[in-house]
Coordinates of N, CA, C and O in Angstrom, one line a residue:
M1 N 126.5 87.7 99.8 CA 126.4 89.1 99.7 C 126.3 89.7 101.1 O 125.3 89.7 101.7
E2 N 127.4 90.2 101.5 CA 127.4 90.8 102.8 C 127.3 92.3 102.7 O 128.1 93.0 102.0
L3 N 126.3 92.9 103.3 CA 126.1 94.3 103.3 C 126.7 94.9 104.6 O 126.4 94.4 105.7
T4 N 127.4 96.0 104.4 CA 128.0 96.5 105.6 C 126.9 97.2 106.5 O 125.9 97.7 105.9
K5 N 127.1 97.1 107.8 CA 126.1 97.7 108.7 C 126.7 99.0 109.2 O 127.5 99.0 110.1
N6 N 126.3 100.1 108.7 CA 126.8 101.4 109.1 C 125.8 102.1 109.9 O 125.5 103.3 109.7
K7 N 125.1 101.5 110.8 CA 124.1 102.2 111.6 C 124.5 102.0 113.1 O 125.1 101.0 113.4
P8 N 124.1 103.0 113.9 CA 124.4 102.8 115.3 C 123.6 101.7 115.9 O 122.5 101.3 115.4
S9 N 124.1 101.1 117.0 CA 123.3 100.0 117.6 C 122.4 100.6 118.6 O 122.8 101.4 119.5
F10 N 121.1 100.4 118.4 CA 120.0 100.9 119.3 C 118.7 100.2 119.1 O 118.5 99.6 118.1
G11 N 117.9 100.2 120.1 CA 116.5 99.8 120.0 C 116.3 98.3 120.2 O 117.3 97.5 120.0
P12 N 115.1 97.9 120.5 CA 114.8 96.5 120.7 C 114.9 95.6 119.5 O 115.0 94.4 119.6
L13 N 114.8 96.2 118.3 CA 114.9 95.4 117.0 C 116.3 95.5 116.4 O 116.5 95.2 115.2
D14 N 117.3 95.8 117.2 CA 118.7 96.1 116.7 C 119.2 94.8 115.9 O 119.9 95.0 115.0
S15 N 118.9 93.7 116.3 CA 119.5 92.5 115.7 C 118.5 91.9 114.7 O 118.8 90.8 114.1
V16 N 117.5 92.6 114.3 CA 116.5 92.1 113.4 C 116.8 92.6 111.9 O 117.0 93.8 111.7
K17 N 116.8 91.7 111.0 CA 117.0 92.0 109.6 C 115.6 91.9 108.9 O 115.0 90.8 108.9
V18 N 115.2 92.9 108.2 CA 113.9 92.9 107.4 C 114.2 93.2 106.0 O 114.9 94.1 105.6
V19 N 113.6 92.4 105.1 CA 113.6 92.6 103.7 C 112.2 92.8 103.2 O 111.3 92.0 103.7
Y20 N 111.9 93.8 102.4 CA 110.5 93.9 102.0 C 110.5 94.4 100.5 O 111.4 95.1 100.0
Q21 N 109.4 94.1 99.9 CA 109.1 94.6 98.5 C 107.6 95.1 98.6 O 106.7 94.3 98.8
A22 N 107.5 96.4 98.5 CA 106.2 97.0 98.5 C 106.4 98.4 98.0 O 107.5 99.0 97.9
V23 N 105.3 99.1 97.6 CA 105.4 100.4 97.0 C 104.9 101.5 98.0 O 105.6 102.4 98.4
E24 N 103.6 101.3 98.3 CA 103.0 102.4 99.0 C 102.4 102.0 100.4 O 101.8 101.0 100.5
V25 N 102.5 102.9 101.3 CA 101.8 103.0 102.5 C 102.0 101.9 103.6 O 102.9 102.1 104.4
A26 N 101.2 100.9 103.6 CA 101.2 99.9 104.7 C 102.6 99.3 105.0 O 103.1 99.5 106.1
A27 N 103.1 98.6 104.0 CA 104.4 97.9 104.3 C 105.5 98.9 104.5 O 106.4 98.7 105.4
P28 N 105.7 99.9 103.6 CA 106.8 100.9 103.9 C 106.7 101.6 105.3 O 107.7 101.8 105.9
T29 N 105.4 101.8 105.7 CA 105.3 102.4 107.0 C 105.7 101.5 108.1 O 106.4 101.8 109.1
A30 N 105.3 100.2 108.0 CA 105.7 99.2 109.0 C 107.3 99.1 109.0 O 107.9 99.0 110.1
A31 N 107.9 99.0 107.8 CA 109.3 98.9 107.7 C 110.0 100.2 108.3 O 111.0 100.0 109.0
A32 N 109.5 101.3 108.1 CA 110.0 102.6 108.6 C 110.0 102.5 110.2 O 110.9 102.9 110.8
M33 N 108.8 102.1 110.7 CA 108.7 102.0 112.2 C 109.7 101.0 112.7 O 110.3 101.2 113.8
M34 N 110.0 99.9 112.0 CA 111.0 98.9 112.4 C 112.4 99.5 112.4 O 113.2 99.3 113.3
T35 N 112.7 100.4 111.5 CA 114.0 101.1 111.5 C 114.1 102.0 112.7 O 115.2 102.2 113.3
D36 N 113.0 102.6 113.1 CA 113.0 103.5 114.2 C 113.3 102.7 115.5 O 113.9 103.3 116.4
W37 N 113.1 101.5 115.5 CA 113.3 100.6 116.7 C 114.7 99.8 116.5 O 115.0 98.9 117.3
G38 N 115.4 100.2 115.4 CA 116.8 99.6 115.3 C 116.9 98.5 114.3 O 118.1 98.0 114.1
A39 N 115.9 98.1 113.6 CA 116.0 97.0 112.6 C 116.9 97.4 111.4 O 116.9 98.6 111.0
D40 N 117.5 96.5 110.8 CA 118.3 96.7 109.6 C 117.3 96.3 108.4 O 116.9 95.1 108.3
V41 N 116.9 97.3 107.7 CA 115.8 97.1 106.7 C 116.4 97.3 105.3 O 117.0 98.3 105.0
I42 N 116.0 96.4 104.4 CA 116.4 96.5 103.0 C 115.1 96.5 102.1 O 114.3 95.5 102.2
W43 N 115.0 97.5 101.3 CA 113.8 97.6 100.5 C 114.2 97.2 99.1 O 115.2 97.6 98.5
M44 N 113.4 96.2 98.5 CA 113.6 95.7 97.1 C 112.7 96.5 96.2 O 111.5 96.3 96.2
E45 N 113.3 97.5 95.5 CA 112.5 98.3 94.6 C 112.2 97.5 93.3 O 113.1 96.9 92.8
N46 N 111.0 97.6 92.7 CA 110.7 97.0 91.5 C 111.6 97.5 90.4 O 111.6 98.7 90.1
A47 N 112.3 96.6 89.7 CA 113.2 97.1 88.6 C 112.5 97.6 87.4 O 113.0 98.4 86.6
Y48 N 111.2 97.3 87.2 CA 110.5 97.8 86.0 C 109.7 99.0 86.2 O 109.6 99.9 85.4
Y49 N 109.0 99.1 87.4 CA 108.1 100.2 87.6 C 108.7 101.3 88.5 O 108.2 102.4 88.5
G50 N 109.7 101.0 89.3 CA 110.3 102.0 90.1 C 109.4 102.4 91.3 O 108.4 101.8 91.5
D51 N 109.7 103.5 91.9 CA 109.0 103.9 93.1 C 108.0 104.9 92.7 O 108.3 106.0 92.2
T52 N 106.7 104.6 92.9 CA 105.6 105.5 92.5 C 105.6 106.7 93.5 O 104.9 107.7 93.1
M53 N 106.3 106.6 94.6 CA 106.3 107.8 95.5 C 107.5 108.7 95.3 O 107.8 109.6 96.0
R54 N 108.3 108.4 94.3 CA 109.6 109.1 94.0 C 109.3 110.6 93.9 O 110.2 111.4 94.3
D55 N 108.2 111.0 93.3 CA 108.0 112.4 93.1 C 107.4 113.1 94.3 O 107.3 114.3 94.4
T56 N 107.0 112.4 95.3 CA 106.5 112.9 96.6 C 107.6 112.8 97.6 O 107.6 111.9 98.5
M57 N 108.6 113.7 97.5 CA 109.8 113.6 98.3 C 109.6 113.5 99.8 O 110.2 112.6 100.4
F58 N 108.7 114.3 100.3 CA 108.5 114.2 101.8 C 108.0 112.8 102.2 O 108.5 112.2 103.1
I59 N 107.1 112.3 101.4 CA 106.5 111.0 101.8 C 107.6 109.9 101.6 O 107.8 109.0 102.5
K60 N 108.4 110.0 100.5 CA 109.4 109.0 100.3 C 110.5 109.1 101.4 O 110.9 108.1 101.9
E61 N 110.9 110.3 101.8 CA 111.9 110.4 102.8 C 111.4 109.8 104.1 O 112.1 109.2 104.9
Q62 N 110.1 110.0 104.4 CA 109.5 109.4 105.6 C 109.4 107.9 105.5 O 109.8 107.2 106.5
A63 N 108.9 107.4 104.4 CA 108.7 105.9 104.3 C 110.0 105.1 104.2 O 110.0 104.0 104.5
R64 N 111.0 105.7 103.6 CA 112.2 105.0 103.3 C 113.4 105.4 104.2 O 114.5 105.0 103.9
R65 N 113.1 106.1 105.2 CA 114.2 106.6 106.1 C 114.9 105.4 106.7 O 114.4 104.4 107.1
N66 N 116.2 105.6 106.8 CA 117.2 104.7 107.5 C 117.2 103.3 106.8 O 117.5 102.3 107.5
Q67 N 116.8 103.2 105.6 CA 116.8 101.9 104.9 C 117.8 101.8 103.8 O 118.2 102.8 103.2
K68 N 118.2 100.6 103.5 CA 119.0 100.3 102.3 C 118.1 99.9 101.2 O 116.9 99.5 101.5
S69 N 118.5 100.1 100.0 CA 117.6 99.7 98.9 C 118.4 99.0 97.8 O 119.5 99.2 97.6
I70 N 117.6 98.2 97.0 CA 118.2 97.5 95.9 C 117.1 97.4 94.8 O 115.9 97.1 95.2
S71 N 117.4 97.7 93.6 CA 116.4 97.6 92.5 C 116.6 96.2 91.8 O 117.7 95.9 91.3
M72 N 115.6 95.4 91.8 CA 115.8 94.1 91.3 C 114.4 93.4 90.9 O 113.4 93.9 91.3
N73 N 114.5 92.4 90.1 CA 113.3 91.6 89.8 C 113.5 90.2 90.4 O 114.3 89.4 89.9
P74 N 112.9 89.9 91.6 CA 113.1 88.7 92.2 C 112.6 87.4 91.4 O 112.8 86.3 91.8
F75 N 111.8 87.7 90.4 CA 111.2 86.6 89.6 C 112.1 86.2 88.4 O 111.8 85.1 87.8
S76 N 113.1 86.9 88.1 CA 114.1 86.5 87.1 C 115.1 85.5 87.7 O 115.2 85.4 88.9
E77 N 115.8 84.8 86.8 CA 116.7 83.8 87.3 C 117.8 84.5 88.2 O 118.1 84.0 89.3
E78 N 118.4 85.6 87.7 CA 119.4 86.3 88.4 C 118.9 86.9 89.7 O 119.5 86.9 90.8
G79 N 117.7 87.5 89.6 CA 117.0 88.2 90.7 C 116.7 87.2 91.8 O 116.8 87.5 93.0
R80 N 116.2 86.0 91.4 CA 115.9 85.0 92.4 C 117.1 84.6 93.2 O 117.0 84.5 94.5
E81 N 118.2 84.5 92.6 CA 119.5 84.1 93.3 C 119.8 85.2 94.3 O 120.1 85.0 95.5
V82 N 119.7 86.5 93.9 CA 120.0 87.6 94.8 C 119.0 87.7 95.9 O 119.3 87.8 97.1
F83 N 117.7 87.5 95.6 CA 116.6 87.5 96.6 C 116.9 86.4 97.7 O 116.8 86.7 98.9
F84 N 117.2 85.2 97.2 CA 117.5 84.1 98.2 C 118.7 84.5 99.1 O 118.7 84.1 100.3
R85 N 119.7 85.1 98.6 CA 120.8 85.5 99.4 C 120.4 86.6 100.4 O 120.9 86.6 101.5
L86 N 119.5 87.5 100.0 CA 119.0 88.5 100.9 C 118.2 87.9 102.1 O 118.3 88.3 103.2
I87 N 117.3 86.9 101.8 CA 116.5 86.4 102.8 C 117.1 85.2 103.6 O 116.6 84.8 104.7
K88 N 118.2 84.7 103.2 CA 118.9 83.6 103.8 C 119.1 83.9 105.3 O 118.9 83.0 106.2
D89 N 119.5 85.1 105.6 CA 119.8 85.4 107.1 C 118.8 86.5 107.6 O 119.0 87.1 108.6
A90 N 117.7 86.7 106.8 CA 116.7 87.7 107.3 C 115.8 87.1 108.4 O 115.7 85.9 108.4
D91 N 115.2 88.0 109.1 CA 114.3 87.5 110.1 C 112.8 87.7 109.6 O 112.0 86.9 110.0
I92 N 112.6 88.7 108.8 CA 111.2 89.1 108.4 C 111.3 89.4 106.9 O 112.2 90.2 106.5
F93 N 110.3 88.9 106.2 CA 110.1 89.3 104.8 C 108.7 89.8 104.6 O 107.7 89.1 105.0
I94 N 108.6 91.1 104.2 CA 107.3 91.7 104.0 C 107.0 91.9 102.5 O 107.9 92.5 101.8
Q95 N 105.9 91.4 102.0 CA 105.6 91.6 100.6 C 104.2 92.2 100.5 O 103.3 91.7 101.2
A96 N 104.1 93.2 99.7 CA 102.7 93.8 99.5 C 102.5 93.9 98.0 O 103.3 94.3 97.2
G97 N 101.3 93.4 97.6 CA 101.0 93.5 96.2 C 99.6 92.9 96.0 O 98.8 92.8 96.9
K98 N 99.4 92.5 94.7 CA 98.1 92.0 94.3 C 98.0 90.5 94.6 O 98.5 89.7 93.8
G99 N 97.3 90.2 95.6 CA 97.1 88.8 95.9 C 98.4 87.9 96.0 O 99.4 88.4 96.4
P100 N 98.3 86.7 95.6 CA 99.4 85.7 95.7 C 100.4 85.8 94.6 O 100.8 84.8 94.0
T101 N 101.0 87.0 94.3 CA 101.9 87.2 93.2 C 103.1 86.3 93.4 O 103.6 85.6 92.5
Y102 N 103.7 86.2 94.6 CA 104.9 85.4 94.8 C 104.6 83.9 94.6 O 105.4 83.2 94.1
E103 N 103.4 83.5 95.1 CA 103.0 82.1 94.9 C 102.9 81.8 93.4 O 103.4 80.8 93.0
R104 N 102.2 82.7 92.7 CA 102.1 82.4 91.2 C 103.4 82.4 90.5 O 103.5 81.7 89.5
K105 N 104.4 83.1 91.0 CA 105.7 83.2 90.3 C 106.7 82.2 90.8 O 107.9 82.3 90.5
G106 N 106.2 81.2 91.6 CA 107.1 80.2 92.1 C 107.9 80.5 93.3 O 108.8 79.8 93.7
L107 N 107.5 81.5 94.0 CA 108.2 81.9 95.3 C 107.2 82.0 96.4 O 107.2 82.9 97.2
G108 N 106.5 80.9 96.6 CA 105.5 80.8 97.7 C 106.2 80.6 99.0 O 107.4 80.5 99.1
D109 N 105.4 80.7 100.1 CA 106.0 80.6 101.4 C 106.9 79.4 101.6 O 107.9 79.4 102.2
D110 N 106.4 78.2 101.1 CA 107.2 77.0 101.3 C 108.6 77.1 100.7 O 109.5 76.6 101.2
V111 N 108.7 77.7 99.5 CA 110.0 77.9 98.8 C 110.9 78.8 99.7 O 112.0 78.5 99.9
L112 N 110.3 79.9 100.2 CA 111.1 80.8 101.0 C 111.5 80.1 102.3 O 112.7 80.4 102.8
W113 N 110.7 79.3 102.9 CA 111.1 78.6 104.1 C 112.2 77.5 103.9 O 112.9 77.1 104.8
E114 N 112.3 77.0 102.6 CA 113.4 76.1 102.3 C 114.7 76.9 102.3 O 115.7 76.3 102.7
V115 N 114.7 78.2 102.0 CA 115.9 79.0 102.0 C 116.2 79.4 103.5 O 117.3 79.5 103.9
N116 N 115.1 79.7 104.3 CA 115.3 80.2 105.6 C 114.1 79.7 106.4 O 113.0 80.3 106.4
A117 N 114.2 78.6 107.2 CA 113.1 78.0 107.9 C 112.6 78.9 109.0 O 111.4 78.7 109.4
K118 N 113.3 79.9 109.5 CA 112.9 80.7 110.6 C 112.3 82.1 110.1 O 111.9 82.9 110.9
L119 N 112.2 82.2 108.8 CA 111.7 83.5 108.2 C 110.3 83.7 108.6 O 109.4 82.9 108.4
V120 N 110.0 84.9 109.1 CA 108.6 85.4 109.3 C 108.2 86.1 108.0 O 108.8 87.0 107.6
I121 N 107.1 85.6 107.4 CA 106.6 86.1 106.1 C 105.3 86.9 106.3 O 104.4 86.3 106.9
V122 N 105.3 88.1 105.9 CA 104.1 88.9 106.0 C 103.6 89.3 104.6 O 104.4 89.9 103.8
H123 N 102.3 89.1 104.3 CA 101.7 89.5 103.1 C 100.7 90.6 103.4 O 99.9 90.4 104.2
V124 N 100.8 91.7 102.6 CA 99.9 92.8 102.8 C 99.2 93.0 101.5 O 99.8 93.1 100.4
S125 N 97.9 93.0 101.5 CA 97.1 93.1 100.3 C 95.7 93.7 100.7 O 95.1 93.3 101.7
S126 N 95.2 94.6 99.9 CA 93.9 95.3 100.2 C 92.8 94.3 100.3 O 91.9 94.4 101.0
F127 N 92.8 93.3 99.4 CA 91.7 92.3 99.3 C 92.1 90.9 99.8 O 91.5 89.9 99.4
G128 N 93.2 90.8 100.6 CA 93.7 89.5 101.0 C 94.4 88.8 99.9 O 94.5 89.3 98.8
Q129 N 95.0 87.7 100.2 CA 95.7 86.9 99.2 C 94.9 86.3 98.1 O 95.3 86.1 97.0
Y130 N 93.6 86.0 98.5 CA 92.8 85.3 97.5 C 91.4 86.0 97.4 O 90.5 85.4 96.8
G131 N 91.3 87.1 97.9 CA 90.0 87.9 97.9 C 89.8 88.5 96.5 O 90.7 88.5 95.7
S132 N 88.6 89.0 96.3 CA 88.3 89.7 95.0 C 87.5 90.9 95.3 O 86.5 90.8 96.1
P133 N 87.8 92.0 94.7 CA 87.0 93.2 94.9 C 85.6 93.0 94.4 O 84.7 93.7 94.9
D134 N 85.3 92.1 93.6 CA 84.0 91.8 93.1 C 83.1 91.2 94.1 O 81.9 91.3 94.1
R135 N 83.7 90.6 95.2 CA 82.9 90.0 96.2 C 82.6 90.9 97.4 O 81.8 90.6 98.2
I136 N 83.1 92.1 97.3 CA 82.8 93.0 98.4 C 81.4 93.6 98.2 O 81.1 94.1 97.1
E137 N 80.6 93.5 99.2 CA 79.3 94.0 99.2 C 79.3 95.4 99.7 O 79.7 95.7 100.8
V138 N 78.8 96.3 98.9 CA 78.6 97.7 99.4 C 77.2 97.9 99.9 O 76.2 97.6 99.1
P139 N 77.0 98.3 101.1 CA 75.7 98.5 101.6 C 75.0 99.6 100.9 O 75.5 100.6 100.6
R140 N 73.7 99.3 100.5 CA 72.9 100.3 99.8 C 72.1 101.1 100.9 O 71.6 100.6 101.8
T141 N 72.1 102.4 100.6 CA 71.3 103.2 101.5 C 70.1 103.7 100.7 O 70.1 103.9 99.5
T142 N 69.0 103.9 101.5 CA 67.8 104.5 100.9 C 67.5 105.8 101.5 O 67.8 106.1 102.6
T143 N 67.0 106.7 100.7 CA 66.7 108.0 101.2 C 65.2 108.3 101.2 O 64.4 107.6 100.6

């Protein structure tokens, strides 16, 4: 699957290809900054839930600027094949979600490295890959 590169050549990340699947804030912001520095970024939109920021046009335009997108389910048989073709020549894969979703669905880091041994994999999660919000201690204050 060869995607045409219709962007001008610029910036220190010009030869970097980034693929990411995330919805809000941290990972999209990182990907947007990478496009500012010249990276070729492809956003994998969730085929079932869509973009939760779609109704906030200003935010969407800022977070998704200069990116290509594809709507897919990387966990289906067909989606997995497309996903592997996307990351085969990618430099960075960013995934943001609830804990080790990719690991649970059979797409852990080791599987991705079999497809692309040089792939840099970034996981973004509020509570870490194996953390639990139940373990967070909230300091009590006394008055």
